[in-house]
mmCIF file with all atom_site columns, C-alpha atoms in Angstrom:
data_model
loop_
_atom_site.group_PDB
_atom_site.id
_atom_site.type_symbol
_atom_site.label_atom_id
_atom_site.label_alt_id
_atom_site.label_comp_id
_atom_site.label_asym_id
_atom_site.label_entity_id
_atom_site.label_seq_id
_atom_site.pdbx_PDB_ins_code
_atom_site.Cartn_x
_atom_site.Cartn_y
_atom_site.Cartn_z
_atom_site.occupancy
_atom_site.B_iso_or_equiv
_atom_site.pdbx_formal_charge
_atom_site.auth_seq_id
_atom_site.auth_comp_id
_atom_site.auth_asym_id
_atom_site.auth_atom_id
_atom_site.pdbx_PDB_model_num
ATOM 1   C CA . MET J 1 1   ? 0.000   0.000   0.000   1.00 54.00 ? 15  MET J CA 1
ATOM 2   C CA . THR J 1 2   ? 1.366   3.393   -0.982  1.00 70.00 ? 16  THR J CA 1
ATOM 3   C CA . LYS J 1 3   ? 1.490   6.371   1.312   1.00 84.00 ? 17  LYS J CA 1
ATOM 4   C CA . PRO J 1 4   ? -0.783  9.287   0.290   1.00 92.00 ? 18  PRO J CA 1
ATOM 5   C CA . ARG J 1 5   ? 1.070   12.204  -1.251  1.00 95.00 ? 19  ARG J CA 1
ATOM 6   C CA . SER J 1 6   ? 0.176   15.809  -0.471  1.00 97.00 ? 20  SER J CA 1
ATOM 7   C CA . TYR J 1 7   ? 0.236   18.817  -2.787  1.00 98.00 ? 21  TYR J CA 1
ATOM 8   C CA . THR J 1 8   ? 0.264   22.194  -1.035  1.00 97.00 ? 22  THR J CA 1
ATOM 9   C CA . GLY J 1 9   ? -1.413  25.289  -2.432  1.00 97.00 ? 23  GLY J CA 1
ATOM 10  C CA . GLN J 1 10  ? -2.048  28.777  -1.167  1.00 97.00 ? 24  GLN J CA 1
ATOM 11  C CA . ASP J 1 11  ? -5.707  28.185  -0.262  1.00 97.00 ? 25  ASP J CA 1
ATOM 12  C CA . ILE J 1 12  ? -6.086  24.404  -0.450  1.00 98.00 ? 26  ILE J CA 1
ATOM 13  C CA . ASP J 1 13  ? -4.024  21.242  0.027   1.00 98.00 ? 27  ASP J CA 1
ATOM 14  C CA . VAL J 1 14  ? -4.785  18.124  -2.018  1.00 98.00 ? 28  VAL J CA 1
ATOM 15  C CA . SER J 1 15  ? -3.877  14.588  -0.952  1.00 98.00 ? 29  SER J CA 1
ATOM 16  C CA . PHE J 1 16  ? -3.749  11.583  -3.302  1.00 98.00 ? 30  PHE J CA 1
ATOM 17  C CA . ASP J 1 17  ? -3.745  7.888   -2.307  1.00 96.00 ? 31  ASP J CA 1
ATOM 18  C CA . MET J 1 18  ? -2.739  5.888   -5.396  1.00 94.00 ? 32  MET J CA 1
ATOM 19  C CA . SER J 1 19  ? -3.693  2.570   -3.781  1.00 93.00 ? 33  SER J CA 1
ATOM 20  C CA . ARG J 1 20  ? -7.372  3.580   -3.799  1.00 95.00 ? 34  ARG J CA 1
ATOM 21  C CA . CYS J 1 21  ? -7.545  5.169   -7.269  1.00 95.00 ? 35  CYS J CA 1
ATOM 22  C CA . ILE J 1 22  ? -9.984  3.503   -9.723  1.00 95.00 ? 36  ILE J CA 1
ATOM 23  C CA . HIS J 1 23  ? -9.115  5.844   -12.614 1.00 94.00 ? 37  HIS J CA 1
ATOM 24  C CA . ALA J 1 24  ? -12.593 7.328   -12.916 1.00 94.00 ? 38  ALA J CA 1
ATOM 25  C CA . ARG J 1 25  ? -10.798 10.405  -14.380 1.00 95.00 ? 39  ARG J CA 1
ATOM 26  C CA . ASN J 1 26  ? -13.354 12.873  -12.982 1.00 96.00 ? 40  ASN J CA 1
ATOM 27  C CA . CYS J 1 27  ? -10.512 15.056  -11.749 1.00 97.00 ? 41  CYS J CA 1
ATOM 28  C CA . TYR J 1 28  ? -8.818  15.384  -15.158 1.00 97.00 ? 42  TYR J CA 1
ATOM 29  C CA . LEU J 1 29  ? -12.073 15.733  -17.084 1.00 97.00 ? 43  LEU J CA 1
ATOM 30  C CA . ASN J 1 30  ? -13.325 18.485  -14.765 1.00 97.00 ? 44  ASN J CA 1
ATOM 31  C CA . LEU J 1 31  ? -10.106 20.441  -14.126 1.00 98.00 ? 45  LEU J CA 1
ATOM 32  C CA . PRO J 1 32  ? -7.322  19.382  -16.529 1.00 98.00 ? 46  PRO J CA 1
ATOM 33  C CA . GLN J 1 33  ? -5.291  22.478  -15.647 1.00 98.00 ? 47  GLN J CA 1
ATOM 34  C CA . VAL J 1 34  ? -5.072  21.193  -12.063 1.00 98.00 ? 48  VAL J CA 1
ATOM 35  C CA . PHE J 1 35  ? -5.096  17.398  -12.470 1.00 98.00 ? 49  PHE J CA 1
ATOM 36  C CA . ASP J 1 36  ? -2.971  16.201  -15.399 1.00 97.00 ? 50  ASP J CA 1
ATOM 37  C CA . PRO J 1 37  ? -1.288  12.767  -15.093 1.00 95.00 ? 51  PRO J CA 1
ATOM 38  C CA . LYS J 1 38  ? 1.112   13.661  -17.908 1.00 95.00 ? 52  LYS J CA 1
ATOM 39  C CA . GLU J 1 39  ? 2.573   16.571  -15.930 1.00 94.00 ? 53  GLU J CA 1
ATOM 40  C CA . ARG J 1 40  ? 4.937   16.590  -12.952 1.00 94.00 ? 54  ARG J CA 1
ATOM 41  C CA . PRO J 1 41  ? 3.731   17.370  -10.407 1.00 96.00 ? 55  PRO J CA 1
ATOM 42  C CA . TRP J 1 42  ? 0.423   16.072  -11.690 1.00 97.00 ? 56  TRP J CA 1
ATOM 43  C CA . VAL J 1 43  ? -1.590  18.139  -9.170  1.00 98.00 ? 57  VAL J CA 1
ATOM 44  C CA . LYS J 1 44  ? -1.294  21.939  -9.245  1.00 98.00 ? 58  LYS J CA 1
ATOM 45  C CA . PRO J 1 45  ? -3.480  23.268  -6.421  1.00 98.00 ? 59  PRO J CA 1
ATOM 46  C CA . ASP J 1 46  ? -2.962  26.927  -7.401  1.00 98.00 ? 60  ASP J CA 1
ATOM 47  C CA . ALA J 1 47  ? -4.106  26.461  -11.017 1.00 98.00 ? 61  ALA J CA 1
ATOM 48  C CA . ALA J 1 48  ? -7.790  27.011  -10.155 1.00 98.00 ? 62  ALA J CA 1
ATOM 49  C CA . SER J 1 49  ? -9.818  28.429  -7.286  1.00 97.00 ? 63  SER J CA 1
ATOM 50  C CA . ALA J 1 50  ? -9.933  26.460  -4.040  1.00 98.00 ? 64  ALA J CA 1
ATOM 51  C CA . GLU J 1 51  ? -13.700 26.036  -4.399  1.00 97.00 ? 65  GLU J CA 1
ATOM 52  C CA . GLU J 1 52  ? -13.408 24.622  -7.932  1.00 98.00 ? 66  GLU J CA 1
ATOM 53  C CA . ILE J 1 53  ? -10.801 22.142  -6.712  1.00 98.00 ? 67  ILE J CA 1
ATOM 54  C CA . ALA J 1 54  ? -12.885 21.169  -3.669  1.00 98.00 ? 68  ALA J CA 1
ATOM 55  C CA . VAL J 1 55  ? -15.920 20.469  -5.868  1.00 97.00 ? 69  VAL J CA 1
ATOM 56  C CA . THR J 1 56  ? -13.838 18.328  -8.217  1.00 98.00 ? 70  THR J CA 1
ATOM 57  C CA . VAL J 1 57  ? -12.212 16.380  -5.380  1.00 98.00 ? 71  VAL J CA 1
ATOM 58  C CA . ARG J 1 58  ? -15.638 15.603  -3.911  1.00 97.00 ? 72  ARG J CA 1
ATOM 59  C CA . ALA J 1 59  ? -16.525 14.031  -7.271  1.00 96.00 ? 73  ALA J CA 1
ATOM 60  C CA . CYS J 1 60  ? -13.743 11.435  -6.825  1.00 97.00 ? 74  CYS J CA 1
ATOM 61  C CA . PRO J 1 61  ? -15.786 8.291   -6.039  1.00 97.00 ? 75  PRO J CA 1
ATOM 62  C CA . SER J 1 62  ? -12.957 6.268   -4.511  1.00 97.00 ? 76  SER J CA 1
ATOM 63  C CA . GLY J 1 63  ? -11.808 8.854   -1.975  1.00 97.00 ? 77  GLY J CA 1
ATOM 64  C CA . ALA J 1 64  ? -8.290  8.614   -3.424  1.00 97.00 ? 78  ALA J CA 1
ATOM 65  C CA . LEU J 1 65  ? -8.399  12.412  -3.589  1.00 98.00 ? 79  LEU J CA 1
ATOM 66  C CA . THR J 1 66  ? -9.087  14.449  -0.464  1.00 97.00 ? 80  THR J CA 1
ATOM 67  C CA . TYR J 1 67  ? -8.508  18.080  0.414   1.00 97.00 ? 81  TYR J CA 1
ATOM 68  C CA . ARG J 1 68  ? -7.882  20.443  3.309   1.00 97.00 ? 82  ARG J CA 1
ATOM 69  C CA . ARG J 1 69  ? -8.871  24.094  3.021   1.00 97.00 ? 83  ARG J CA 1
ATOM 70  C CA . ARG J 1 70  ? -6.218  26.600  4.113   1.00 95.00 ? 84  ARG J CA 1
ATOM 71  C CA . ASP J 1 71  ? -8.630  29.533  3.976   1.00 94.00 ? 85  ASP J CA 1
ATOM 72  C CA . ASP J 1 72  ? -11.707 30.032  6.169   1.00 89.00 ? 86  ASP J CA 1
ATOM 73  C CA . ALA J 1 73  ? -13.991 27.813  4.081   1.00 94.00 ? 87  ALA J CA 1
ATOM 74  C CA . PRO J 1 74  ? -15.349 24.582  5.620   1.00 93.00 ? 88  PRO J CA 1
ATOM 75  C CA . GLY J 1 75  ? -14.013 21.178  4.673   1.00 94.00 ? 89  GLY J CA 1
ATOM 76  C CA . GLU J 1 76  ? -15.932 18.258  3.200   1.00 96.00 ? 90  GLU J CA 1
ATOM 77  C CA . THR J 1 77  ? -19.010 17.072  5.090   1.00 96.00 ? 91  THR J CA 1
ATOM 78  C CA . PRO J 1 78  ? -20.582 13.628  4.612   1.00 96.00 ? 92  PRO J CA 1
ATOM 79  C CA . LYS J 1 79  ? -23.812 13.181  2.700   1.00 95.00 ? 93  LYS J CA 1
ATOM 80  C CA . LEU J 1 80  ? -26.828 12.600  4.944   1.00 95.00 ? 94  LEU J CA 1
ATOM 81  C CA . ILE J 1 81  ? -27.901 9.384   3.200   1.00 95.00 ? 95  ILE J CA 1
ATOM 82  C CA . ASN J 1 82  ? -25.388 6.535   3.314   1.00 97.00 ? 96  ASN J CA 1
ATOM 83  C CA . ARG J 1 83  ? -25.461 5.031   -0.172  1.00 97.00 ? 97  ARG J CA 1
ATOM 84  C CA . VAL J 1 84  ? -23.928 2.140   -2.085  1.00 97.00 ? 98  VAL J CA 1
ATOM 85  C CA . THR J 1 85  ? -23.987 2.516   -5.879  1.00 97.00 ? 99  THR J CA 1
ATOM 86  C CA . LEU J 1 86  ? -23.153 -0.458  -8.090  1.00 96.00 ? 100 LEU J CA 1
ATOM 87  C CA . ARG J 1 87  ? -20.688 0.176   -10.902 1.00 95.00 ? 101 ARG J CA 1
ATOM 88  C CA . GLU J 1 88  ? -21.102 -1.942  -14.033 1.00 95.00 ? 102 GLU J CA 1
ATOM 89  C CA . ASN J 1 89  ? -18.360 -4.605  -14.049 1.00 95.00 ? 103 ASN J CA 1
ATOM 90  C CA . GLY J 1 90  ? -16.665 -2.692  -11.239 1.00 95.00 ? 104 GLY J CA 1
ATOM 91  C CA . PRO J 1 91  ? -16.676 -1.925  -7.522  1.00 97.00 ? 105 PRO J CA 1
ATOM 92  C CA . ASN J 1 92  ? -19.323 -0.870  -5.050  1.00 97.00 ? 106 ASN J CA 1
ATOM 93  C CA . GLU J 1 93  ? -19.195 2.916   -4.751  1.00 97.00 ? 107 GLU J CA 1
ATOM 94  C CA . ILE J 1 94  ? -20.056 4.038   -1.221  1.00 98.00 ? 108 ILE J CA 1
ATOM 95  C CA . SER J 1 95  ? -20.619 7.503   0.238   1.00 97.00 ? 109 SER J CA 1
ATOM 96  C CA . GLY J 1 96  ? -21.915 9.046   3.448   1.00 97.00 ? 110 GLY J CA 1
ATOM 97  C CA . ASP J 1 97  ? -20.760 9.199   7.060   1.00 97.00 ? 111 ASP J CA 1
ATOM 98  C CA . LEU J 1 98  ? -18.436 6.200   6.927   1.00 98.00 ? 112 LEU J CA 1
ATOM 99  C CA . ARG J 1 99  ? -16.196 4.518   9.479   1.00 98.00 ? 113 ARG J CA 1
ATOM 100 C CA . PHE J 1 100 ? -13.520 1.940   8.682   1.00 97.00 ? 114 PHE J CA 1
ATOM 101 C CA . GLU J 1 101 ? -11.405 0.826   11.631  1.00 96.00 ? 115 GLU J CA 1
ATOM 102 C CA . ASP J 1 102 ? -10.081 4.129   13.025  1.00 94.00 ? 116 ASP J CA 1
ATOM 103 C CA . GLN J 1 103 ? -10.722 6.143   9.841   1.00 94.00 ? 117 GLN J CA 1
ATOM 104 C CA . SER J 1 104 ? -13.561 8.550   9.088   1.00 96.00 ? 118 SER J CA 1
ATOM 105 C CA . LEU J 1 105 ? -14.408 8.572   5.380   1.00 97.00 ? 119 LEU J CA 1
ATOM 106 C CA . THR J 1 106 ? -16.941 10.242  3.127   1.00 98.00 ? 120 THR J CA 1
ATOM 107 C CA . ARG J 1 107 ? -16.225 8.355   -0.101  1.00 98.00 ? 121 ARG J CA 1
ATOM 108 C CA . ALA J 1 108 ? -14.809 4.945   -1.039  1.00 98.00 ? 122 ALA J CA 1
ATOM 109 C CA . THR J 1 109 ? -15.032 2.169   -3.604  1.00 98.00 ? 123 THR J CA 1
ATOM 110 C CA . LEU J 1 110 ? -15.213 -1.369  -2.227  1.00 98.00 ? 124 LEU J CA 1
ATOM 111 C CA . CYS J 1 111 ? -13.885 -4.438  -4.036  1.00 97.00 ? 125 CYS J CA 1
ATOM 112 C CA . ARG J 1 112 ? -16.434 -6.920  -5.366  1.00 96.00 ? 126 ARG J CA 1
ATOM 113 C CA . CYS J 1 113 ? -14.245 -8.878  -7.822  1.00 96.00 ? 127 CYS J CA 1
ATOM 114 C CA . GLY J 1 114 ? -12.042 -10.567 -5.195  1.00 95.00 ? 128 GLY J CA 1
ATOM 115 C CA . ALA J 1 115 ? -8.774  -9.540  -6.861  1.00 96.00 ? 129 ALA J CA 1
ATOM 116 C CA . SER J 1 116 ? -7.893  -6.277  -5.083  1.00 96.00 ? 130 SER J CA 1
ATOM 117 C CA . GLN J 1 117 ? -4.560  -6.176  -3.254  1.00 93.00 ? 131 GLN J CA 1
ATOM 118 C CA . ASN J 1 118 ? -5.860  -3.328  -1.081  1.00 94.00 ? 132 ASN J CA 1
ATOM 119 C CA . GLN J 1 119 ? -8.855  -4.997  0.558   1.00 95.00 ? 133 GLN J CA 1
ATOM 120 C CA . PRO J 1 120 ? -11.532 -4.021  1.299   1.00 96.00 ? 134 PRO J CA 1
ATOM 121 C CA . PHE J 1 121 ? -11.011 -1.186  -1.190  1.00 97.00 ? 135 PHE J CA 1
ATOM 122 C CA . CYS J 1 122 ? -10.972 -1.437  -4.978  1.00 97.00 ? 136 CYS J CA 1
ATOM 123 C CA . ASP J 1 123 ? -7.557  -1.000  -6.617  1.00 95.00 ? 137 ASP J CA 1
ATOM 124 C CA . PHE J 1 124 ? -8.702  -1.343  -10.258 1.00 94.00 ? 138 PHE J CA 1
ATOM 125 C CA . SER J 1 125 ? -7.815  -5.061  -10.351 1.00 95.00 ? 139 SER J CA 1
ATOM 126 C CA . HIS J 1 126 ? -11.281 -5.913  -11.709 1.00 95.00 ? 140 HIS J CA 1
ATOM 127 C CA . VAL J 1 127 ? -10.185 -4.751  -15.170 1.00 95.00 ? 141 VAL J CA 1
ATOM 128 C CA . LYS J 1 128 ? -7.250  -7.162  -15.398 1.00 94.00 ? 142 LYS J CA 1
ATOM 129 C CA . ALA J 1 129 ? -9.351  -9.911  -13.788 1.00 94.00 ? 143 ALA J CA 1
ATOM 130 C CA . GLY J 1 130 ? -12.110 -9.474  -16.381 1.00 95.00 ? 144 GLY J CA 1
ATOM 131 C CA . PHE J 1 131 ? -14.781 -9.103  -13.695 1.00 96.00 ? 145 PHE J CA 1
ATOM 132 C CA . ASN J 1 132 ? -18.277 -9.098  -15.161 1.00 94.00 ? 146 ASN J CA 1
ATOM 133 C CA . SER J 1 133 ? -21.347 -8.085  -13.180 1.00 93.00 ? 147 SER J CA 1
ATOM 134 C CA . THR J 1 134 ? -24.281 -5.876  -13.971 1.00 89.00 ? 148 THR J CA 1
ATOM 135 C CA . GLY J 1 135 ? -24.803 -2.583  -12.198 1.00 86.00 ? 149 GLY J CA 1
ATOM 136 C CA . GLU J 1 136 ? -28.552 -2.906  -12.701 1.00 87.00 ? 150 GLU J CA 1
ATOM 137 C CA . PRO J 1 137 ? -29.793 -5.914  -10.652 1.00 86.00 ? 151 PRO J CA 1
ATOM 138 C CA . GLY J 1 138 ? -33.417 -6.194  -9.616  1.00 83.00 ? 152 GLY J CA 1
ATOM 139 C CA . PRO J 1 139 ? -34.734 -5.050  -6.214  1.00 84.00 ? 153 PRO J CA 1
ATOM 140 C CA . SER J 1 140 ? -34.275 -7.250  -3.167  1.00 83.00 ? 154 SER J CA 1
ATOM 141 C CA . ASP J 1 141 ? -36.576 -7.885  -0.214  1.00 78.00 ? 155 ASP J CA 1
ATOM 142 C CA . LYS J 1 142 ? -34.355 -5.821  2.075   1.00 76.00 ? 156 LYS J CA 1
ATOM 143 C CA . ASP J 1 143 ? -36.331 -2.643  2.804   1.00 75.00 ? 157 ASP J CA 1
ATOM 144 C CA . MET J 1 144 ? -36.231 -0.600  6.014   1.00 69.00 ? 158 MET J CA 1
ATOM 145 C CA . ASP J 1 145 ? -36.656 3.085   6.737   1.00 70.00 ? 159 ASP J CA 1
ATOM 146 C CA . ASN J 1 146 ? -33.545 5.186   6.245   1.00 70.00 ? 160 ASN J CA 1
ATOM 147 C CA . LYS J 1 147 ? -32.123 7.206   9.133   1.00 73.00 ? 161 LYS J CA 1
ATOM 148 C CA . PRO J 1 148 ? -30.371 10.256  7.663   1.00 77.00 ? 162 PRO J CA 1
ATOM 149 C CA . GLY J 1 149 ? -27.243 11.477  9.369   1.00 76.00 ? 163 GLY J CA 1
ATOM 150 C CA . GLU J 1 150 ? -26.225 8.256   11.116  1.00 92.00 ? 164 GLU J CA 1
ATOM 151 C CA . THR J 1 151 ? -22.857 6.525   10.761  1.00 96.00 ? 165 THR J CA 1
ATOM 152 C CA . LEU J 1 152 ? -22.261 3.501   8.542   1.00 97.00 ? 166 LEU J CA 1
ATOM 153 C CA . GLU J 1 153 ? -19.512 1.135   9.659   1.00 98.00 ? 167 GLU J CA 1
ATOM 154 C CA . ILE J 1 154 ? -17.515 -0.857  7.093   1.00 98.00 ? 168 ILE J CA 1
ATOM 155 C CA . LYS J 1 155 ? -16.645 -4.206  8.674   1.00 98.00 ? 169 LYS J CA 1
ATOM 156 C CA . PRO J 1 156 ? -14.943 -6.750  6.384   1.00 97.00 ? 170 PRO J CA 1
ATOM 157 C CA . VAL J 1 157 ? -15.391 -10.373 7.425   1.00 97.00 ? 171 VAL J CA 1
ATOM 158 C CA . PRO J 1 158 ? -12.074 -12.288 7.273   1.00 96.00 ? 172 PRO J CA 1
ATOM 159 C CA . ASN J 1 159 ? -12.094 -14.511 4.171   1.00 96.00 ? 173 ASN J CA 1
ATOM 160 C CA . GLY J 1 160 ? -15.654 -13.380 3.540   1.00 97.00 ? 174 GLY J CA 1
ATOM 161 C CA . PRO J 1 161 ? -17.920 -10.482 2.578   1.00 98.00 ? 175 PRO J CA 1
ATOM 162 C CA . ILE J 1 162 ? -17.873 -6.815  3.508   1.00 98.00 ? 176 ILE J CA 1
ATOM 163 C CA . GLY J 1 163 ? -20.316 -6.105  6.305   1.00 98.00 ? 177 GLY J CA 1
ATOM 164 C CA . LEU J 1 164 ? -22.097 -2.748  6.475   1.00 97.00 ? 178 LEU J CA 1
ATOM 165 C CA . VAL J 1 165 ? -23.578 -1.860  9.850   1.00 97.00 ? 179 VAL J CA 1
ATOM 166 C CA . GLY J 1 166 ? -25.844 1.179   9.971   1.00 96.00 ? 180 GLY J CA 1
ATOM 167 C CA . PRO J 1 167 ? -28.553 2.683   7.772   1.00 95.00 ? 181 PRO J CA 1
ATOM 168 C CA . VAL J 1 168 ? -27.719 2.364   4.077   1.00 96.00 ? 182 VAL J CA 1
ATOM 169 C CA . GLU J 1 169 ? -29.449 2.465   0.713   1.00 95.00 ? 183 GLU J CA 1
ATOM 170 C CA . VAL J 1 170 ? -28.210 0.364   -2.218  1.00 96.00 ? 184 VAL J CA 1
ATOM 171 C CA . THR J 1 171 ? -28.930 1.700   -5.698  1.00 96.00 ? 185 THR J CA 1
ATOM 172 C CA . SER J 1 172 ? -28.216 0.708   -9.262  1.00 93.00 ? 186 SER J CA 1
ATOM 173 C CA . GLY J 1 173 ? -25.901 2.782   -11.411 1.00 89.00 ? 187 GLY J CA 1
ATOM 174 C CA . ALA J 1 174 ? -28.979 4.603   -12.717 1.00 89.00 ? 188 ALA J CA 1
ATOM 175 C CA . GLY J 1 175 ? -30.190 5.406   -9.192  1.00 91.00 ? 189 GLY J CA 1
ATOM 176 C CA . THR J 1 176 ? -32.947 2.785   -8.882  1.00 93.00 ? 190 THR J CA 1
ATOM 177 C CA . ARG J 1 177 ? -33.328 1.573   -5.308  1.00 93.00 ? 191 ARG J CA 1
ATOM 178 C CA . ILE J 1 178 ? -32.260 -2.040  -4.838  1.00 94.00 ? 192 ILE J CA 1
ATOM 179 C CA . ALA J 1 179 ? -32.379 -2.278  -1.050  1.00 94.00 ? 193 ALA J CA 1
ATOM 180 C CA . ARG J 1 180 ? -32.517 -0.351  2.206   1.00 94.00 ? 194 ARG J CA 1
ATOM 181 C CA . ALA J 1 181 ? -31.308 -1.898  5.425   1.00 94.00 ? 195 ALA J CA 1
ATOM 182 C CA . GLU J 1 182 ? -29.413 -1.397  8.661   1.00 94.00 ? 196 GLU J CA 1
ATOM 183 C CA . LYS J 1 183 ? -27.117 -4.369  8.135   1.00 95.00 ? 197 LYS J CA 1
ATOM 184 C CA . LEU J 1 184 ? -25.886 -5.860  4.847   1.00 94.00 ? 198 LEU J CA 1
ATOM 185 C CA . PHE J 1 185 ? -23.186 -8.222  3.646   1.00 97.00 ? 199 PHE J CA 1
ATOM 186 C CA . LEU J 1 186 ? -21.766 -7.357  0.231   1.00 97.00 ? 200 LEU J CA 1
ATOM 187 C CA . CYS J 1 187 ? -19.972 -9.956  -1.897  1.00 97.00 ? 201 CYS J CA 1
ATOM 188 C CA . ARG J 1 188 ? -16.265 -9.279  -2.447  1.00 96.00 ? 202 ARG J CA 1
ATOM 189 C CA . CYS J 1 189 ? -15.154 -12.698 -3.722  1.00 96.00 ? 203 CYS J CA 1
ATOM 190 C CA . GLY J 1 190 ? -16.829 -12.200 -7.104  1.00 96.00 ? 204 GLY J CA 1
ATOM 191 C CA . ALA J 1 191 ? -18.580 -15.597 -6.972  1.00 96.00 ? 205 ALA J CA 1
ATOM 192 C CA . SER J 1 192 ? -21.977 -14.778 -5.440  1.00 96.00 ? 206 SER J CA 1
ATOM 193 C CA . LYS J 1 193 ? -25.029 -15.669 -7.521  1.00 95.00 ? 207 LYS J CA 1
ATOM 194 C CA . ASN J 1 194 ? -26.943 -12.933 -5.702  1.00 94.00 ? 208 ASN J CA 1
ATOM 195 C CA . LYS J 1 195 ? -24.715 -9.913  -6.395  1.00 94.00 ? 209 LYS J CA 1
ATOM 196 C CA . PRO J 1 196 ? -24.244 -7.425  -4.865  1.00 95.00 ? 210 PRO J CA 1
ATOM 197 C CA . PHE J 1 197 ? -25.080 -9.473  -1.757  1.00 95.00 ? 211 PHE J CA 1
ATOM 198 C CA . CYS J 1 198 ? -23.125 -12.362 -0.268  1.00 96.00 ? 212 CYS J CA 1
ATOM 199 C CA . ASP J 1 199 ? -24.640 -15.842 -0.665  1.00 96.00 ? 213 ASP J CA 1
ATOM 200 C CA . GLY J 1 200 ? -21.851 -17.829 0.973   1.00 97.00 ? 214 GLY J CA 1
ATOM 201 C CA . SER J 1 201 ? -20.057 -18.654 -2.289  1.00 97.00 ? 215 SER J CA 1
ATOM 202 C CA . HIS J 1 202 ? -16.738 -17.426 -0.872  1.00 97.00 ? 216 HIS J CA 1
ATOM 203 C CA . LYS J 1 203 ? -16.412 -20.675 1.075   1.00 96.00 ? 217 LYS J CA 1
ATOM 204 C CA . ALA J 1 204 ? -16.578 -22.944 -1.974  1.00 96.00 ? 218 ALA J CA 1
ATOM 205 C CA . ALA J 1 205 ? -14.390 -20.506 -3.925  1.00 94.00 ? 219 ALA J CA 1
ATOM 206 C CA . GLY J 1 206 ? -11.683 -20.645 -1.235  1.00 95.00 ? 220 GLY J CA 1
ATOM 207 C CA . PHE J 1 207 ? -11.617 -16.858 -1.043  1.00 96.00 ? 221 PHE J CA 1
ATOM 208 C CA . SER J 1 208 ? -8.868  -15.565 1.248   1.00 94.00 ? 222 SER J CA 1
ATOM 209 C CA . THR J 1 209 ? -8.135  -12.134 2.696   1.00 89.00 ? 223 THR J CA 1
ATOM 210 C CA . GLU J 1 210 ? -5.131  -13.119 4.805   1.00 76.00 ? 224 GLU J CA 1
ATOM 211 C CA . GLU J 1 211 ? -3.242  -10.028 3.582   1.00 59.00 ? 225 GLU J CA 1
ATOM 212 C CA . ASP J 1 212 ? -5.996  -7.646  4.853   1.00 45.00 ? 226 ASP J CA 1
#
């Protein structure tokens, strides 16, 4: 796992964690004068306003990009609804008031192909692995009232699924609700026949997370 690198500007600092990048390219497509992988350094935090950069960083689904304001403006606040969005042939995109071990997060992408070397997070390994799974599954029978503003804990099960404890809504890539619940287990071995949910297939598949 790589150590996040920081880029200091006059009004905003940007941090980048390569191990969590899924190459969504929102940063480059939105602000190419600031985020250009062909340049060195590839992040120039004084090449646009701090607010423009903050907006673009918040559009990074994996949380590989974060920021710290050096002016009097507030930092990033979590969305009130904890949400999991399924990416076609890719990871589970999650946002909200998130907790993982001793970390507070607002954005992350969670592995569901089983190949990531940075579990439980996606590291783009699904592309090389040829992972194939729709982002538009049908609705499930999991449906409970949402509780806006509450924390969602990310709790990976050793050699098993990723547990989510707290109010959360699961949606398709197009925004259609698939499930609402206060406790879910998401497949991360890639073998479940009930994606995005775990069905126990990790046992027969011999899925291992010993390097977690």
